Structure formats: structure tokens, C-alpha cells
mmCIF file with all atom_site columns, C-alpha atoms in Angstrom:
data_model
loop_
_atom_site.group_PDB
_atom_site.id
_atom_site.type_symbol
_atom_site.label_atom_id
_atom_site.label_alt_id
_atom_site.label_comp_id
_atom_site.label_asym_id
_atom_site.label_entity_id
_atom_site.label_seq_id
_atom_site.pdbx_PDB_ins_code
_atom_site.Cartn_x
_atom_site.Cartn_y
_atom_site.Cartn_z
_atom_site.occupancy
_atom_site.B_iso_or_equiv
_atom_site.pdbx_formal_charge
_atom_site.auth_seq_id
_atom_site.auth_comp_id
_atom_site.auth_asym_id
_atom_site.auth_atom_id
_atom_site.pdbx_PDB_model_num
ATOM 1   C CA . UNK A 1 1   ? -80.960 117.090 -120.273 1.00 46.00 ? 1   UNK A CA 1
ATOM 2   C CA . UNK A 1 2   ? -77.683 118.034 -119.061 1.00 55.00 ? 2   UNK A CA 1
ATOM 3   C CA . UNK A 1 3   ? -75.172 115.195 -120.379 1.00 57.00 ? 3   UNK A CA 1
ATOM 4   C CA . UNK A 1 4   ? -71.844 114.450 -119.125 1.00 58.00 ? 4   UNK A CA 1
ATOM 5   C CA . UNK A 1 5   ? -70.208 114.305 -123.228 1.00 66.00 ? 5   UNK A CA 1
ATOM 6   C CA . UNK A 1 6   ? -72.049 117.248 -124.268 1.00 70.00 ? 6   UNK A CA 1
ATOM 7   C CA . UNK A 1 7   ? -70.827 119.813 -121.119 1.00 70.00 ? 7   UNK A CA 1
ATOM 8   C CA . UNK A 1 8   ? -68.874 117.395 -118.315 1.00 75.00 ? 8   UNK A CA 1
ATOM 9   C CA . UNK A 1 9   ? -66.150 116.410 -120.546 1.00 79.00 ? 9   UNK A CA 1
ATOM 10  C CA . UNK A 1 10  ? -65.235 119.833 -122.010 1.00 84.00 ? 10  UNK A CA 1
ATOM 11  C CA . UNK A 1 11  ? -65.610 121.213 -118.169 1.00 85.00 ? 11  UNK A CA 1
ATOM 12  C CA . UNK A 1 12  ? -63.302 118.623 -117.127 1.00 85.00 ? 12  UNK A CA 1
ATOM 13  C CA . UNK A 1 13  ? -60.842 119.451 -119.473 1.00 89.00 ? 13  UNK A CA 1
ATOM 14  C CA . UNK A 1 14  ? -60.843 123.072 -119.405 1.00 90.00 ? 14  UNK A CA 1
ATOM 15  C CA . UNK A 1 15  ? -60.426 122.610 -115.208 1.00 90.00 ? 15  UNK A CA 1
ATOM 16  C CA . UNK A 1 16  ? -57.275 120.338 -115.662 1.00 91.00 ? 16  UNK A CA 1
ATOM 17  C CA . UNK A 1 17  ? -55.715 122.869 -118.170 1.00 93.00 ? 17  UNK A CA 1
ATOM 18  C CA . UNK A 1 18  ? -56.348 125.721 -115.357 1.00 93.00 ? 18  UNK A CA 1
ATOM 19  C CA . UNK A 1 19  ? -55.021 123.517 -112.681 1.00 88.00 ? 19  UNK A CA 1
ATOM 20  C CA . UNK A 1 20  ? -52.068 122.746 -114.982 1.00 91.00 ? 20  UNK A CA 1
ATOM 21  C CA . UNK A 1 21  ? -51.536 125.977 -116.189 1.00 93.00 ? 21  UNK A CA 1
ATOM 22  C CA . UNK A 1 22  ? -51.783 127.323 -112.502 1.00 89.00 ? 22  UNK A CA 1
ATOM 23  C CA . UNK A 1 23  ? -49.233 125.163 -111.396 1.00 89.00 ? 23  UNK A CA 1
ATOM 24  C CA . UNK A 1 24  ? -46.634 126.099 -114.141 1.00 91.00 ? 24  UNK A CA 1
ATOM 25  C CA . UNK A 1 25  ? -47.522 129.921 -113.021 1.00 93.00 ? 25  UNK A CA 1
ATOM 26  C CA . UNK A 1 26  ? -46.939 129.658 -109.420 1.00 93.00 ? 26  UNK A CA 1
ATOM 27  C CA . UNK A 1 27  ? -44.691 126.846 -109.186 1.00 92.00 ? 27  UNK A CA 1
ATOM 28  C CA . UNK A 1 28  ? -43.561 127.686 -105.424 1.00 94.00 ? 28  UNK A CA 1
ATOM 29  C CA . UNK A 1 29  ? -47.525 127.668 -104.495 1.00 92.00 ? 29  UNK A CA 1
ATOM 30  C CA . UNK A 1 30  ? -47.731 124.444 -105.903 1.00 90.00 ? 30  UNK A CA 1
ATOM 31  C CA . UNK A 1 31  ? -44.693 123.230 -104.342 1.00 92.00 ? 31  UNK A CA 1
ATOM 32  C CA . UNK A 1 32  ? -45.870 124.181 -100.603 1.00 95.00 ? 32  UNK A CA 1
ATOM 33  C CA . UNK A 1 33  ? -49.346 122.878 -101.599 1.00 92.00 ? 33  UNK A CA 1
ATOM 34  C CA . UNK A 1 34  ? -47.873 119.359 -102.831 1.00 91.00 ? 34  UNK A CA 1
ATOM 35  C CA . UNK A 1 35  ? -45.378 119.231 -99.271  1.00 95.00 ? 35  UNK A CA 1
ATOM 36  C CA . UNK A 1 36  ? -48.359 120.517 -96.901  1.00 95.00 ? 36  UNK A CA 1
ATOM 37  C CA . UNK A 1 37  ? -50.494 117.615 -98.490  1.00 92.00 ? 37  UNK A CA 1
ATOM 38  C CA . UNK A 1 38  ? -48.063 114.693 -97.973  1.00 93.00 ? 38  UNK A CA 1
ATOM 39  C CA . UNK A 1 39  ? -47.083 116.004 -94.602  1.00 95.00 ? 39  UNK A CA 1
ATOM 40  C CA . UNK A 1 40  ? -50.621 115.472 -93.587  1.00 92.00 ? 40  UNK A CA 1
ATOM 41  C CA . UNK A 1 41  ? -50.649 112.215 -95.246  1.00 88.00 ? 41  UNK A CA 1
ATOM 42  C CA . UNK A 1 42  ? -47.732 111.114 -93.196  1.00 90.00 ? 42  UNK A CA 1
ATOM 43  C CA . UNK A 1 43  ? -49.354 112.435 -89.938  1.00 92.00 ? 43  UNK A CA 1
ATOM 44  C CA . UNK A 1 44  ? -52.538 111.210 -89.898  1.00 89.00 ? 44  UNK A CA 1
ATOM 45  C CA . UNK A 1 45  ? -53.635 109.041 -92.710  1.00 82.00 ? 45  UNK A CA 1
ATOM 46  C CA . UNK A 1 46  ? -50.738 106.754 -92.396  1.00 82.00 ? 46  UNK A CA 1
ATOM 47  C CA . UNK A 1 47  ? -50.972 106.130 -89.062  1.00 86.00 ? 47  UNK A CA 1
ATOM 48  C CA . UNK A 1 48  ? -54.613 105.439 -89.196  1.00 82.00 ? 48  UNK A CA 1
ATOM 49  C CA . UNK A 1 49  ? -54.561 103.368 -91.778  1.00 78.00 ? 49  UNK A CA 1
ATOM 50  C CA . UNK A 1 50  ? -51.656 100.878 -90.951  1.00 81.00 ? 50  UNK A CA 1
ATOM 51  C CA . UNK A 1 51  ? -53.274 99.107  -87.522  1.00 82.00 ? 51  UNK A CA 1
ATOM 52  C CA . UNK A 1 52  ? -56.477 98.614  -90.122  1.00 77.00 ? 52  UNK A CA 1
ATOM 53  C CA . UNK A 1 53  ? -53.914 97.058  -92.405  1.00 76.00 ? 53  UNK A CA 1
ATOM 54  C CA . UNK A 1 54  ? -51.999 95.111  -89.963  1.00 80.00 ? 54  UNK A CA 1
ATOM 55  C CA . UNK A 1 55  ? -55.359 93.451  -87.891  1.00 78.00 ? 55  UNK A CA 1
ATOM 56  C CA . UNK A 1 56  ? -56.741 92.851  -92.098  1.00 74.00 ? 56  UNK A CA 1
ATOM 57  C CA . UNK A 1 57  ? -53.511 91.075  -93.291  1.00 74.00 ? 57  UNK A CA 1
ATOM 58  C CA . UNK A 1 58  ? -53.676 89.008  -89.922  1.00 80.00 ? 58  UNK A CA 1
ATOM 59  C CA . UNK A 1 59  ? -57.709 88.178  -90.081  1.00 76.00 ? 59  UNK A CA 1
ATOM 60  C CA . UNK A 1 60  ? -57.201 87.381  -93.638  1.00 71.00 ? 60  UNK A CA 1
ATOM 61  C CA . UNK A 1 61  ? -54.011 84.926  -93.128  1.00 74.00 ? 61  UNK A CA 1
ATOM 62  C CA . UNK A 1 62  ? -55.978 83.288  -90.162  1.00 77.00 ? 62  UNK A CA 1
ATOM 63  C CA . UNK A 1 63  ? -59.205 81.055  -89.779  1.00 77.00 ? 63  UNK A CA 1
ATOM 64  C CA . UNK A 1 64  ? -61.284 84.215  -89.191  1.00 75.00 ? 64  UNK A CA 1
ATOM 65  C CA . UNK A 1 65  ? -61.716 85.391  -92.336  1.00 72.00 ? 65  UNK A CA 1
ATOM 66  C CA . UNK A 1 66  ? -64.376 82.940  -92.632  1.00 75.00 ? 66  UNK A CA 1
ATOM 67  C CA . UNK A 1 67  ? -66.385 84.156  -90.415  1.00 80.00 ? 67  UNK A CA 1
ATOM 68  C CA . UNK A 1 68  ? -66.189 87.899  -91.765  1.00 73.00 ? 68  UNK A CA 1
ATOM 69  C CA . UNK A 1 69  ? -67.219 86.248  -95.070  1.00 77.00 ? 69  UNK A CA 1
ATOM 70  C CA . UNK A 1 70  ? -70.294 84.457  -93.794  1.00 81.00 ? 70  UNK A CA 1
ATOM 71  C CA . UNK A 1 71  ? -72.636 87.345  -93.928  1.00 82.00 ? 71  UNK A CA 1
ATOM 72  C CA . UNK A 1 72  ? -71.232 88.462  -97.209  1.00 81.00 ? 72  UNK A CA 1
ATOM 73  C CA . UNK A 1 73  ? -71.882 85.737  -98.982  1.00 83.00 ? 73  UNK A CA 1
ATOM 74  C CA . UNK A 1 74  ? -75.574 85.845  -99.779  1.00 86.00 ? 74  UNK A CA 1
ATOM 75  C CA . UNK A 1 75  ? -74.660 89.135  -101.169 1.00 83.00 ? 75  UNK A CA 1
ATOM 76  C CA . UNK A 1 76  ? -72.148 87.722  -103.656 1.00 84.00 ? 76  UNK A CA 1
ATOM 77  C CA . UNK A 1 77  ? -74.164 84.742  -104.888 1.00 85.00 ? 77  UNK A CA 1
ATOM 78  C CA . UNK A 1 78  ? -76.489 87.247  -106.220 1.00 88.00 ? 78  UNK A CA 1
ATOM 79  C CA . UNK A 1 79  ? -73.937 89.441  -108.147 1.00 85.00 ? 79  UNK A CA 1
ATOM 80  C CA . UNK A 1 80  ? -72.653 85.523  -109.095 1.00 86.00 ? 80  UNK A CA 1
ATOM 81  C CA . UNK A 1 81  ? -69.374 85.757  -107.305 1.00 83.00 ? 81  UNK A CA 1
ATOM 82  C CA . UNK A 1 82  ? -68.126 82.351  -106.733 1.00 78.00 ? 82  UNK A CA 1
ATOM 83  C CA . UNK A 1 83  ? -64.065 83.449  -105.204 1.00 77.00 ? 83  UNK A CA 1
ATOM 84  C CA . UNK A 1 84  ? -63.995 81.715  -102.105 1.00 72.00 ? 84  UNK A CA 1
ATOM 85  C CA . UNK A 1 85  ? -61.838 85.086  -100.460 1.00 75.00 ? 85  UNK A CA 1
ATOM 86  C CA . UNK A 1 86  ? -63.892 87.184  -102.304 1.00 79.00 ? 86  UNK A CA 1
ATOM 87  C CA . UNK A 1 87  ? -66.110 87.185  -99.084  1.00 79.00 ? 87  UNK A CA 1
ATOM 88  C CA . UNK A 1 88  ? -63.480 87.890  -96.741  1.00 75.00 ? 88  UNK A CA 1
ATOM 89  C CA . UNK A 1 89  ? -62.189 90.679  -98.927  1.00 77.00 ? 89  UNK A CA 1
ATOM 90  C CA . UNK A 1 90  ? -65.260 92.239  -99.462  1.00 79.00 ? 90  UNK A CA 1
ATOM 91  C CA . UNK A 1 91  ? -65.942 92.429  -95.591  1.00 77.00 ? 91  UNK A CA 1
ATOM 92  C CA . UNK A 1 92  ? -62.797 93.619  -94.780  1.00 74.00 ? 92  UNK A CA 1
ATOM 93  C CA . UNK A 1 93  ? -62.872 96.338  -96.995  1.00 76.00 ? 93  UNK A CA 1
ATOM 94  C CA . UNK A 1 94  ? -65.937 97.575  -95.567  1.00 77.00 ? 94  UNK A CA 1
ATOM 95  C CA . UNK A 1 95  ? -64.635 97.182  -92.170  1.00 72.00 ? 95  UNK A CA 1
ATOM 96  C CA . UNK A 1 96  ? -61.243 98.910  -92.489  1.00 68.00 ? 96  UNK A CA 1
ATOM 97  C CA . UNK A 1 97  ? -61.382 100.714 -96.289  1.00 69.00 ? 97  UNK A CA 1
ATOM 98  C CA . UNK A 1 98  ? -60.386 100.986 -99.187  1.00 70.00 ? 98  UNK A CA 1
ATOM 99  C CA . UNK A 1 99  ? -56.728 99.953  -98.479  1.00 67.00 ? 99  UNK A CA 1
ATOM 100 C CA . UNK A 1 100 ? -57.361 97.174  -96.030  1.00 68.00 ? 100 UNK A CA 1
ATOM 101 C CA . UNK A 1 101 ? -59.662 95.596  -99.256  1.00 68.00 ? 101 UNK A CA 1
ATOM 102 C CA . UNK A 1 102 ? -56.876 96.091  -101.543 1.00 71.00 ? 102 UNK A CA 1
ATOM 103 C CA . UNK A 1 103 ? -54.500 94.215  -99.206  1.00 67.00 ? 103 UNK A CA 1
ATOM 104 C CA . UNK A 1 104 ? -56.629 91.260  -98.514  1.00 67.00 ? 104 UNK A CA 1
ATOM 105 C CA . UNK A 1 105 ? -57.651 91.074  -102.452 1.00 68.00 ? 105 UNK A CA 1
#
């Protein structure tokens, strides 16, 4: 049985020395990797992401976040979640992402 301690944490570690090791080797590589990344970041992830985050923080600081939580909340009385936003959050989070259901939490 392949188990993650016996063979995944070695692996892991042996691919984060490469990566590390690969970076310190080819530093200007890395660089232009690193600046190519974050310029795509700030072309098209921001942007996407900040109307999600703007309509979240304004359904969340309004009346309607109670009625995003209403078909959540069957959900959370089974996993014994008794937040009263937790509802709201959890439904905007699926709705916009990760980082709208960080911002409303």
C-alpha cells in the first residue's frame, strides 16, 4: 500500500530541494518566472476577482445575506455549525471563491 510517510514525504522533500536548488542555479530564470507570474496575476486574476469581492462585501453588509444562507443552513446543522454568518459565508464562497469566503468570514 503506497503511504504518503513511507514515499510522499521523502518525494516532497527531495522536489522542494530541486526547486530550491534550481532557483539558486538559474537565478535570472527564476526571476522572469516569478515577474511573468505576478504580471498575470495583475492582469487577469485581479480583475476577476475584485467585482466578486466587491458584490460579496456588499451582500454580506446588507439584508441579503440571509437569503444566500437559507439553503445552507440544513447543511450546517448537520456538521453542528451554529454561527449565524456562517451560512452567508459559506454560500458566498461557493458563489464567488475562495477569496470572496475569506472576505465575508
Amino acid at each position: 500500500m503506497f503511504g504518503f510517510r513511507r514515499f510522499g514525504a521523502p518525494l516532497c522533500t527531495g522536489a522542494m530541494l530541486t526547486l530550491a536548488a534550481m532557483a539558486f542555479l538559474r537565478p535570472d530564470a527564476a526571476a522572469r518566472g516569478a515577474a511573468a507570474g505576478l504580471a498575470l496575476c495583475a492582469r487577469s486574476v485581479v480583475p476577476a476577482l475584485f467585482p466578486l469581492l466587491v458584490a460579496s462585501q456588499l451582500i454580506v453588509s446588507s439584508r441579503a445575506a440571509a437569503w444566500f444562507a437559507l439553503p445552507m443552513r440544513p447543511y450546517l446543522r448537520l456538521l453542528r455549525v451554529r454561527g449565524r454568518a456562517a451560512a452567508s459565508a459559506l454560500a458566498l464562497s461557493w458563489l464567488g471563491g475562495f477569496a470572496c469566503g475569506a472576505q465575508s468570514i
